[in-house]
Amino acid sequence: MTRANPAGTPSEWRHFVLLFLGVAALAGLACIGFVAALDPYGLRAGPGRAPGPLMDGNQRFMYPQVARSGAYDGAVFGTSTLRLLDPAELERAFGGRFANLSMNAATPYEQAELARLYLRHNRPKTLVFGIDPTWCEPEAAERRLTFRAFPAWLYRPDAAWGVLRQVNGQSVSTAADALLSRLGIIRARLAANGYAVFTPPEGFYDAARAQAHIRSARAAQAAAEAEPGYRPTPADAPMPALGWLDALLAQAPPETRTLVVFPPVHVAQQGAPGSPAAEREAACKAAVTRIGAAHGATVVDFRIPSPITRQDTNYWDPLHYRLPIAVRIVTDLKAAQESGRDDPEGGYRVPAHAP
């Protein structure tokens, strides 16, 4: 008598494999359908169809749908140094509807890609571009991305055909969060206009801790400059990313009010007078001013020694100012745009529009 195979017969194995593949296929289709229905990255967003709740922690995935929505005729592009500008304050100052699309640690390339997407889908009344030193780095064209994922497919005109690119764990998780947000169970990570306060609550501000951060950054910079192999960037080194800025300003409609802003950072983060860093900063500002002048933009420089940047208690760390300073910046931008004059005691300069 032959004993039955404990591992199962070939026909039983075929049945198991087919059942497994069928269940896997159905589960995969269900995930695709679930993500497509929730549309967590706003592939269907556009004029007349607002984006859904912004749930992903990476702004690079969330902001394209805001840019495509056509719901905002004013926008801010930059890094965390402009992210605290409140769209509500900007609307009171300039009118219209604002989105703040500044992304943490965004490279010039990432900022330019988002701005290009926005300009393809909107005819803005007001644009604000933040210029950090990364815009003038010689390696900007090579250092296009950071360690954060950048979904280039979301920035293309045919993004709606990218539904299959969403088939991954991150998209399913983001879609699930979007569903919970729609049901009122959890809150969206970002407001519909992209705004969020990323600094701690003002009530938690610790001046001593902020001063320690500032001193630490100053010491780290001094140590780096003291290294034997340290070579400062020459003032006349190339600035390839400024070509992208030039193209963006050229793409803006002629009636658009455009402001190009050097955000305020603590003086500890600025180049010391007479240093190679200061010379490089000056060359960068001069180049940006020429580009701005060529397109009728107002260039506003807050990156100067001033009552804003000298006062430690205006900052959480050398780069990030507090919310009251963000409100002040909006007020100053409006004054600078209207008057075209410096207010160094107030905290900014409007560079001469040299040819």
mmCIF file of C-alpha atoms in Angstrom:
data_model
loop_
_atom_site.group_PDB
_atom_site.id
_atom_site.type_symbol
_atom_site.label_atom_id
_atom_site.label_comp_id
_atom_site.label_asym_id
_atom_site.label_seq_id
_atom_site.Cartn_x
_atom_site.Cartn_y
_atom_site.Cartn_z
ATOM 1 C CA MET A 1 0.000 0.000 0.000
ATOM 2 C CA THR A 2 1.430 3.407 -1.017
ATOM 3 C CA ARG A 3 1.512 6.102 1.714
ATOM 4 C CA ALA A 4 -0.035 9.482 0.681
ATOM 5 C CA ASN A 5 2.493 12.246 0.015
ATOM 6 C CA PRO A 6 2.316 14.516 3.126
ATOM 7 C CA ALA A 7 3.415 17.484 0.990
ATOM 8 C CA GLY A 8 0.369 17.147 -1.235
ATOM 9 C CA THR A 9 -0.161 15.940 -4.776
ATOM 10 C CA PRO A 10 0.927 17.939 -7.837
ATOM 11 C CA SER A 11 -2.693 18.859 -8.578
ATOM 12 C CA GLU A 12 -3.146 20.112 -5.011
ATOM 13 C CA TRP A 13 -0.027 22.254 -5.357
ATOM 14 C CA ARG A 14 -1.251 23.692 -8.663
ATOM 15 C CA HIS A 15 -4.554 24.544 -6.996
ATOM 16 C CA PHE A 16 -2.726 26.233 -4.109
ATOM 17 C CA VAL A 17 -0.436 28.264 -6.412
ATOM 18 C CA LEU A 18 -3.351 29.398 -8.583
ATOM 19 C CA LEU A 19 -5.376 30.340 -5.502
ATOM 20 C CA PHE A 20 -2.410 32.253 -4.036
ATOM 21 C CA LEU A 21 -1.774 34.134 -7.279
ATOM 22 C CA GLY A 22 -5.471 34.928 -7.642
ATOM 23 C CA VAL A 23 -5.711 36.305 -4.112
ATOM 24 C CA ALA A 24 -2.519 38.310 -4.601
ATOM 25 C CA ALA A 25 -3.834 39.730 -7.874
ATOM 26 C CA LEU A 26 -7.150 40.681 -6.277
ATOM 27 C CA ALA A 27 -5.341 42.286 -3.329
ATOM 28 C CA GLY A 28 -3.104 44.197 -5.713
ATOM 29 C CA LEU A 29 -6.060 45.414 -7.747
ATOM 30 C CA ALA A 30 -7.841 46.401 -4.555
ATOM 31 C CA CYS A 31 -4.810 48.446 -3.452
ATOM 32 C CA ILE A 32 -4.571 50.104 -6.874
ATOM 33 C CA GLY A 33 -8.279 50.903 -6.799
ATOM 34 C CA PHE A 34 -8.111 52.170 -3.211
ATOM 35 C CA VAL A 35 -5.195 54.502 -3.926
ATOM 36 C CA ALA A 36 -6.688 55.647 -7.235
ATOM 37 C CA ALA A 37 -10.033 56.427 -5.583
ATOM 38 C CA LEU A 38 -8.473 58.403 -2.723
ATOM 39 C CA ASP A 39 -5.965 60.060 -5.084
ATOM 40 C CA PRO A 40 -3.591 61.003 -2.231
ATOM 41 C CA TYR A 41 -1.176 62.875 -4.529
ATOM 42 C CA GLY A 42 -3.886 64.769 -6.388
ATOM 43 C CA LEU A 43 -3.302 63.361 -9.869
ATOM 44 C CA ARG A 44 -6.778 64.571 -10.822
ATOM 45 C CA ALA A 45 -6.387 67.993 -9.168
ATOM 46 C CA GLY A 46 -6.960 70.944 -11.439
ATOM 47 C CA PRO A 47 -9.196 73.978 -11.933
ATOM 48 C CA GLY A 48 -12.610 73.092 -10.546
ATOM 49 C CA ARG A 49 -11.264 70.011 -8.751
ATOM 50 C CA ALA A 50 -9.552 70.857 -5.487
ATOM 51 C CA PRO A 51 -6.805 68.602 -4.124
ATOM 52 C CA GLY A 52 -7.587 66.321 -1.234
ATOM 53 C CA PRO A 53 -6.085 66.494 2.262
ATOM 54 C CA LEU A 54 -2.292 66.861 2.274
ATOM 55 C CA MET A 55 -1.182 63.855 4.297
ATOM 56 C CA ASP A 56 2.313 62.789 3.217
ATOM 57 C CA GLY A 57 5.187 64.014 5.385
ATOM 58 C CA ASN A 58 7.325 64.772 2.319
ATOM 59 C CA GLN A 59 6.177 68.092 0.861
ATOM 60 C CA ARG A 60 7.668 67.118 -2.494
ATOM 61 C CA PHE A 61 4.796 64.639 -2.906
ATOM 62 C CA MET A 62 2.078 66.981 -1.654
ATOM 63 C CA TYR A 63 2.695 70.337 -3.298
ATOM 64 C CA PRO A 64 2.300 69.390 -6.989
ATOM 65 C CA GLN A 65 -1.449 68.998 -6.530
ATOM 66 C CA VAL A 66 -1.653 72.440 -4.917
ATOM 67 C CA ALA A 67 0.283 73.897 -7.847
ATOM 68 C CA ARG A 68 -2.017 72.219 -10.396
ATOM 69 C CA SER A 69 -5.253 73.101 -8.617
ATOM 70 C CA GLY A 70 -5.520 76.602 -10.080
ATOM 71 C CA ALA A 71 -6.949 77.736 -6.751
ATOM 72 C CA TYR A 72 -4.150 80.158 -5.829
ATOM 73 C CA ASP A 73 -3.118 83.285 -7.717
ATOM 74 C CA GLY A 74 -0.244 83.953 -5.329
ATOM 75 C CA ALA A 75 2.539 81.597 -4.298
ATOM 76 C CA VAL A 76 5.739 81.462 -2.244
ATOM 77 C CA PHE A 77 8.645 79.253 -3.320
ATOM 78 C CA GLY A 78 11.687 78.643 -1.164
ATOM 79 C CA THR A 79 12.968 76.561 1.725
ATOM 80 C CA SER A 80 12.206 76.547 5.451
ATOM 81 C CA THR A 81 13.542 80.123 5.612
ATOM 82 C CA LEU A 82 10.280 81.301 3.998
ATOM 83 C CA ARG A 83 7.968 78.505 5.086
ATOM 84 C CA LEU A 84 6.570 80.458 8.050
ATOM 85 C CA LEU A 85 5.087 83.189 5.860
ATOM 86 C CA ASP A 86 1.369 82.789 6.492
ATOM 87 C CA PRO A 87 -0.779 82.872 3.330
ATOM 88 C CA ALA A 88 -3.465 84.718 5.289
ATOM 89 C CA GLU A 89 -0.997 87.517 6.084
ATOM 90 C CA LEU A 90 0.160 87.618 2.469
ATOM 91 C CA GLU A 91 -3.430 87.866 1.269
ATOM 92 C CA ARG A 92 -4.068 90.809 3.570
ATOM 93 C CA ALA A 93 -0.941 92.528 2.254
ATOM 94 C CA PHE A 94 -1.176 91.768 -1.473
ATOM 95 C CA GLY A 95 -4.692 90.487 -2.108
ATOM 96 C CA GLY A 96 -5.619 87.303 -3.954
ATOM 97 C CA ARG A 97 -5.326 83.759 -2.634
ATOM 98 C CA PHE A 98 -1.884 82.543 -1.570
ATOM 99 C CA ALA A 99 -0.240 79.156 -1.249
ATOM 100 C CA ASN A 100 3.048 78.725 0.557
ATOM 101 C CA LEU A 101 4.946 76.044 -1.358
ATOM 102 C CA SER A 102 8.305 76.412 0.392
ATOM 103 C CA MET A 103 9.863 73.009 1.072
ATOM 104 C CA ASN A 104 12.245 72.065 3.846
ATOM 105 C CA ALA A 105 15.835 71.899 2.565
ATOM 106 C CA ALA A 106 14.651 72.072 -1.055
ATOM 107 C CA THR A 107 17.398 72.426 -3.628
ATOM 108 C CA PRO A 108 17.149 75.159 -6.272
ATOM 109 C CA TYR A 109 16.289 72.454 -8.810
ATOM 110 C CA GLU A 110 13.374 71.171 -6.716
ATOM 111 C CA GLN A 111 12.093 74.700 -6.119
ATOM 112 C CA ALA A 112 12.361 75.510 -9.826
ATOM 113 C CA GLU A 113 10.530 72.328 -10.843
ATOM 114 C CA LEU A 114 7.642 73.173 -8.520
ATOM 115 C CA ALA A 115 7.525 76.796 -9.692
ATOM 116 C CA ARG A 116 7.532 75.679 -13.338
ATOM 117 C CA LEU A 117 4.617 73.347 -12.621
ATOM 118 C CA TYR A 118 2.719 76.139 -10.891
ATOM 119 C CA LEU A 119 3.298 78.565 -13.761
ATOM 120 C CA ARG A 120 2.000 76.025 -16.290
ATOM 121 C CA HIS A 121 -1.346 75.902 -14.491
ATOM 122 C CA ASN A 122 -1.803 79.436 -13.138
ATOM 123 C CA ARG A 123 -1.658 83.077 -14.151
ATOM 124 C CA PRO A 124 -0.461 84.504 -10.833
ATOM 125 C CA LYS A 125 -0.953 87.990 -9.503
ATOM 126 C CA THR A 126 1.930 87.729 -7.015
ATOM 127 C CA LEU A 127 4.992 85.495 -6.769
ATOM 128 C CA VAL A 128 7.582 85.347 -4.000
ATOM 129 C CA PHE A 129 10.886 83.544 -4.596
ATOM 130 C CA GLY A 130 13.235 82.899 -1.684
ATOM 131 C CA ILE A 131 16.949 82.901 -2.483
ATOM 132 C CA ASP A 132 19.220 81.006 -0.104
ATOM 133 C CA PRO A 133 22.991 80.593 -0.692
ATOM 134 C CA THR A 134 22.326 77.241 -2.388
ATOM 135 C CA TRP A 135 21.072 79.181 -5.409
ATOM 136 C CA CYS A 136 24.606 80.479 -5.919
ATOM 137 C CA GLU A 137 26.535 77.262 -5.278
ATOM 138 C CA PRO A 138 28.850 76.241 -8.147
ATOM 139 C CA GLU A 139 27.617 72.627 -7.790
ATOM 140 C CA ALA A 140 23.887 73.445 -7.852
ATOM 141 C CA ALA A 141 23.381 71.857 -11.269
ATOM 142 C CA GLU A 142 24.901 68.579 -10.026
ATOM 143 C CA ARG A 143 23.353 68.579 -6.534
ATOM 144 C CA ARG A 144 19.787 68.583 -7.736
ATOM 145 C CA LEU A 145 18.283 66.332 -5.089
ATOM 146 C CA THR A 146 18.621 65.584 -1.386
ATOM 147 C CA PHE A 147 18.247 62.326 0.525
ATOM 148 C CA ARG A 148 14.471 62.981 0.469
ATOM 149 C CA ALA A 149 12.591 61.279 -2.342
ATOM 150 C CA PHE A 150 11.653 63.576 -5.217
ATOM 151 C CA PRO A 151 8.823 62.179 -7.414
ATOM 152 C CA ALA A 152 9.719 63.744 -10.763
ATOM 153 C CA TRP A 153 6.684 62.097 -12.386
ATOM 154 C CA LEU A 154 4.346 64.270 -10.295
ATOM 155 C CA TYR A 155 5.853 67.397 -11.849
ATOM 156 C CA ARG A 156 5.266 66.384 -15.462
ATOM 157 C CA PRO A 157 2.304 67.580 -17.553
ATOM 158 C CA ASP A 158 1.033 63.991 -17.897
ATOM 159 C CA ALA A 159 0.994 63.249 -14.166
ATOM 160 C CA ALA A 160 -2.528 61.809 -14.381
ATOM 161 C CA TRP A 161 -1.026 58.771 -16.149
ATOM 162 C CA GLY A 162 1.196 58.090 -13.160
ATOM 163 C CA VAL A 163 -1.428 56.101 -11.267
ATOM 164 C CA LEU A 164 0.634 52.910 -11.398
ATOM 165 C CA ARG A 165 3.619 54.718 -9.887
ATOM 166 C CA GLN A 166 1.551 55.032 -6.723
ATOM 167 C CA VAL A 167 1.455 51.282 -6.141
ATOM 168 C CA ASN A 168 3.653 51.043 -3.064
ATOM 169 C CA GLY A 169 3.347 50.950 0.693
ATOM 170 C CA GLN A 170 3.843 54.687 1.090
ATOM 171 C CA SER A 171 0.948 55.483 -1.237
ATOM 172 C CA VAL A 172 -1.387 53.011 0.454
ATOM 173 C CA SER A 173 -0.518 54.467 3.859
ATOM 174 C CA THR A 174 -1.010 58.026 2.592
ATOM 175 C CA ALA A 175 -4.334 57.074 0.995
ATOM 176 C CA ALA A 176 -5.468 55.501 4.269
ATOM 177 C CA ASP A 177 -4.553 58.704 6.108
ATOM 178 C CA ALA A 178 -6.458 60.708 3.501
ATOM 179 C CA LEU A 179 -9.532 58.569 4.118
ATOM 180 C CA LEU A 180 -9.254 59.034 7.889
ATOM 181 C CA SER A 181 -8.890 62.771 7.355
ATOM 182 C CA ARG A 182 -11.986 62.899 5.152
ATOM 183 C CA LEU A 183 -13.876 61.059 7.881
ATOM 184 C CA GLY A 184 -12.738 63.642 10.426
ATOM 185 C CA ILE A 185 -10.718 61.153 12.467
ATOM 186 C CA ILE A 186 -7.294 62.734 11.965
ATOM 187 C CA ARG A 187 -6.125 66.153 10.785
ATOM 188 C CA ALA A 188 -4.276 66.885 7.567
ATOM 189 C CA ARG A 189 -0.529 67.380 7.952
ATOM 190 C CA LEU A 190 -0.647 70.609 5.933
ATOM 191 C CA ALA A 191 -3.333 73.182 5.232
ATOM 192 C CA ALA A 192 -4.865 73.089 1.761
ATOM 193 C CA ASN A 193 -2.650 76.062 0.824
ATOM 194 C CA GLY A 194 0.489 74.181 1.882
ATOM 195 C CA TYR A 195 1.034 76.159 5.076
ATOM 196 C CA ALA A 196 2.139 74.661 8.374
ATOM 197 C CA VAL A 197 4.012 75.967 11.398
ATOM 198 C CA PHE A 198 6.985 73.623 11.666
ATOM 199 C CA THR A 199 8.641 75.364 14.619
ATOM 200 C CA PRO A 200 7.664 74.528 18.203
ATOM 201 C CA PRO A 201 4.822 76.493 19.841
ATOM 202 C CA GLU A 202 5.891 79.989 20.829
ATOM 203 C CA GLY A 203 5.038 79.196 24.444
ATOM 204 C CA PHE A 204 7.881 76.652 24.451
ATOM 205 C CA TYR A 205 10.510 79.161 23.327
ATOM 206 C CA ASP A 206 13.745 78.847 25.310
ATOM 207 C CA ALA A 207 16.109 81.780 24.746
ATOM 208 C CA ALA A 208 19.080 80.026 26.326
ATOM 209 C CA ARG A 209 18.626 77.004 24.093
ATOM 210 C CA ALA A 210 18.331 79.206 21.006
ATOM 211 C CA GLN A 211 21.533 81.041 21.936
ATOM 212 C CA ALA A 212 23.283 77.697 22.392
ATOM 213 C CA HIS A 213 22.223 76.650 18.879
ATOM 214 C CA ILE A 214 23.518 79.928 17.477
ATOM 215 C CA ARG A 215 26.867 79.673 19.284
ATOM 216 C CA SER A 216 27.244 76.058 18.220
ATOM 217 C CA ALA A 217 26.686 76.931 14.559
ATOM 218 C CA ARG A 218 29.202 79.768 14.766
ATOM 219 C CA ALA A 219 31.795 77.460 16.377
ATOM 220 C CA ALA A 220 31.188 74.742 13.776
ATOM 221 C CA GLN A 221 31.718 77.227 10.936
ATOM 222 C CA ALA A 222 34.906 78.545 12.525
ATOM 223 C CA ALA A 223 36.206 74.990 12.948
ATOM 224 C CA ALA A 224 35.442 74.165 9.306
ATOM 225 C CA GLU A 225 37.279 77.253 8.110
ATOM 226 C CA ALA A 226 40.283 76.345 10.281
ATOM 227 C CA GLU A 227 40.673 72.940 8.613
ATOM 228 C CA PRO A 228 43.903 72.677 6.567
ATOM 229 C CA GLY A 229 42.038 71.706 3.402
ATOM 230 C CA TYR A 230 39.430 74.460 3.624
ATOM 231 C CA ARG A 231 39.031 76.364 0.369
ATOM 232 C CA PRO A 232 36.431 79.141 0.291
ATOM 233 C CA THR A 233 34.310 79.491 -2.817
ATOM 234 C CA PRO A 234 35.739 82.314 -4.966
ATOM 235 C CA ALA A 235 33.460 85.278 -5.508
ATOM 236 C CA ASP A 236 33.580 84.765 -9.274
ATOM 237 C CA ALA A 237 32.798 81.019 -9.231
ATOM 238 C CA PRO A 238 29.882 79.962 -11.482
ATOM 239 C CA MET A 239 26.270 80.205 -10.273
ATOM 240 C CA PRO A 240 24.430 77.839 -12.641
ATOM 241 C CA ALA A 241 21.126 77.744 -10.771
ATOM 242 C CA LEU A 242 20.563 81.450 -11.383
ATOM 243 C CA GLY A 243 19.802 80.540 -14.990
ATOM 244 C CA TRP A 244 16.750 78.684 -13.673
ATOM 245 C CA LEU A 245 15.690 81.772 -11.732
ATOM 246 C CA ASP A 246 16.074 83.892 -14.857
ATOM 247 C CA ALA A 247 13.890 81.455 -16.825
ATOM 248 C CA LEU A 248 11.210 81.372 -14.120
ATOM 249 C CA LEU A 249 10.953 85.146 -13.963
ATOM 250 C CA ALA A 250 10.726 85.226 -17.766
ATOM 251 C CA GLN A 251 7.903 82.663 -17.658
ATOM 252 C CA ALA A 252 5.781 84.739 -15.263
ATOM 253 C CA PRO A 253 3.056 86.836 -16.946
ATOM 254 C CA PRO A 254 4.068 90.496 -17.438
ATOM 255 C CA GLU A 255 1.379 91.730 -15.047
ATOM 256 C CA THR A 256 2.588 89.497 -12.184
ATOM 257 C CA ARG A 257 3.961 91.257 -9.115
ATOM 258 C CA THR A 258 7.221 89.415 -8.404
ATOM 259 C CA LEU A 259 9.392 89.628 -5.298
ATOM 260 C CA VAL A 260 12.783 87.952 -5.011
ATOM 261 C CA VAL A 261 13.749 87.679 -1.359
ATOM 262 C CA PHE A 262 16.933 86.935 0.553
ATOM 263 C CA PRO A 263 15.409 85.635 3.823
ATOM 264 C CA PRO A 264 16.793 86.871 7.147
ATOM 265 C CA VAL A 265 19.211 84.572 8.938
ATOM 266 C CA HIS A 266 21.090 85.346 12.134
ATOM 267 C CA VAL A 267 24.284 87.350 11.622
ATOM 268 C CA ALA A 268 26.212 84.309 12.842
ATOM 269 C CA GLN A 269 25.121 82.606 9.608
ATOM 270 C CA GLN A 270 26.176 85.502 7.381
ATOM 271 C CA GLY A 271 29.647 86.026 5.987
ATOM 272 C CA ALA A 272 31.849 88.146 8.245
ATOM 273 C CA PRO A 273 32.686 91.537 6.707
ATOM 274 C CA GLY A 274 35.745 91.275 4.464
ATOM 275 C CA SER A 275 35.712 87.472 4.454
ATOM 276 C CA PRO A 276 35.595 85.300 1.304
ATOM 277 C CA ALA A 277 32.103 84.206 2.359
ATOM 278 C CA ALA A 278 30.940 87.823 2.464
ATOM 279 C CA GLU A 279 32.455 88.483 -0.950
ATOM 280 C CA ARG A 280 30.673 85.456 -2.373
ATOM 281 C CA GLU A 281 27.378 86.565 -0.813
ATOM 282 C CA ALA A 282 27.816 90.032 -2.318
ATOM 283 C CA ALA A 283 28.488 88.561 -5.764
ATOM 284 C CA CYS A 284 25.416 86.338 -5.430
ATOM 285 C CA LYS A 285 23.192 89.251 -4.421
ATOM 286 C CA ALA A 286 24.508 91.394 -7.275
ATOM 287 C CA ALA A 287 23.777 88.658 -9.819
ATOM 288 C CA VAL A 288 20.274 88.064 -8.449
ATOM 289 C CA THR A 289 19.587 91.810 -8.452
ATOM 290 C CA ARG A 290 20.562 92.062 -12.131
ATOM 291 C CA ILE A 291 18.246 89.172 -12.997
ATOM 292 C CA GLY A 292 15.420 90.667 -10.967
ATOM 293 C CA ALA A 293 15.854 94.073 -12.608
ATOM 294 C CA ALA A 294 15.751 92.536 -16.068
ATOM 295 C CA HIS A 295 12.273 91.171 -15.322
ATOM 296 C CA GLY A 296 10.854 94.031 -13.281
ATOM 297 C CA ALA A 297 11.009 92.100 -10.006
ATOM 298 C CA THR A 298 11.494 93.714 -6.616
ATOM 299 C CA VAL A 299 14.561 92.277 -4.880
ATOM 300 C CA VAL A 300 14.403 92.519 -1.085
ATOM 301 C CA ASP A 301 17.455 91.650 1.007
ATOM 302 C CA PHE A 302 16.823 90.690 4.633
ATOM 303 C CA ARG A 303 20.149 88.818 4.830
ATOM 304 C CA ILE A 304 21.999 91.790 6.331
ATOM 305 C CA PRO A 305 23.075 92.832 9.842
ATOM 306 C CA SER A 306 19.923 94.443 11.218
ATOM 307 C CA PRO A 307 17.682 94.602 14.285
ATOM 308 C CA ILE A 308 16.089 91.394 12.990
ATOM 309 C CA THR A 309 19.267 89.401 12.462
ATOM 310 C CA ARG A 310 21.372 90.627 15.396
ATOM 311 C CA GLN A 311 18.822 89.753 18.061
ATOM 312 C CA ASP A 312 19.255 86.164 19.263
ATOM 313 C CA THR A 313 15.725 86.018 20.653
ATOM 314 C CA ASN A 314 14.273 86.467 17.169
ATOM 315 C CA TYR A 315 15.480 82.958 16.289
ATOM 316 C CA TRP A 316 15.067 79.312 17.206
ATOM 317 C CA ASP A 317 18.459 78.618 15.606
ATOM 318 C CA PRO A 318 20.690 80.517 13.145
ATOM 319 C CA LEU A 319 18.368 79.858 10.208
ATOM 320 C CA HIS A 320 14.840 79.837 11.565
ATOM 321 C CA TYR A 321 13.159 82.944 12.909
ATOM 322 C CA ARG A 322 10.093 83.033 15.116
ATOM 323 C CA LEU A 323 6.490 83.633 14.080
ATOM 324 C CA PRO A 324 6.397 87.369 14.959
ATOM 325 C CA ILE A 325 9.338 87.882 12.587
ATOM 326 C CA ALA A 326 7.428 86.057 9.841
ATOM 327 C CA VAL A 327 4.550 88.522 10.250
ATOM 328 C CA ARG A 328 7.014 91.412 10.130
ATOM 329 C CA ILE A 329 8.599 90.093 6.929
ATOM 330 C CA VAL A 330 5.247 90.144 5.135
ATOM 331 C CA THR A 331 4.666 93.740 6.224
ATOM 332 C CA ASP A 332 8.153 94.710 5.090
ATOM 333 C CA LEU A 333 7.734 92.979 1.732
ATOM 334 C CA LYS A 334 4.651 95.051 1.067
ATOM 335 C CA ALA A 335 6.453 98.258 2.082
ATOM 336 C CA ALA A 336 9.505 97.395 -0.040
ATOM 337 C CA GLN A 337 7.399 96.571 -3.066
ATOM 338 C CA GLU A 338 5.437 99.818 -2.797
ATOM 339 C CA SER A 339 8.301 102.196 -1.978
ATOM 340 C CA GLY A 340 11.298 100.554 -3.629
ATOM 341 C CA ARG A 341 13.453 101.987 -0.836
ATOM 342 C CA ASP A 342 15.728 100.537 1.826
ATOM 343 C CA ASP A 343 14.755 100.334 5.474
ATOM 344 C CA PRO A 344 17.961 99.034 7.105
ATOM 345 C CA GLU A 345 16.741 99.879 10.593
ATOM 346 C CA GLY A 346 13.563 97.999 9.839
ATOM 347 C CA GLY A 347 15.645 95.095 8.609
ATOM 348 C CA TYR A 348 15.882 95.091 4.827
ATOM 349 C CA ARG A 349 17.461 96.629 1.741
ATOM 350 C CA VAL A 350 16.107 97.012 -1.761
ATOM 351 C CA PRO A 351 19.263 96.686 -3.878
ATOM 352 C CA ALA A 352 19.798 99.196 -6.668
ATOM 353 C CA HIS A 353 18.597 97.892 -9.993
ATOM 354 C CA ALA A 354 21.956 98.040 -11.657
ATOM 355 C CA PRO A 355 22.066 96.814 -15.268
#
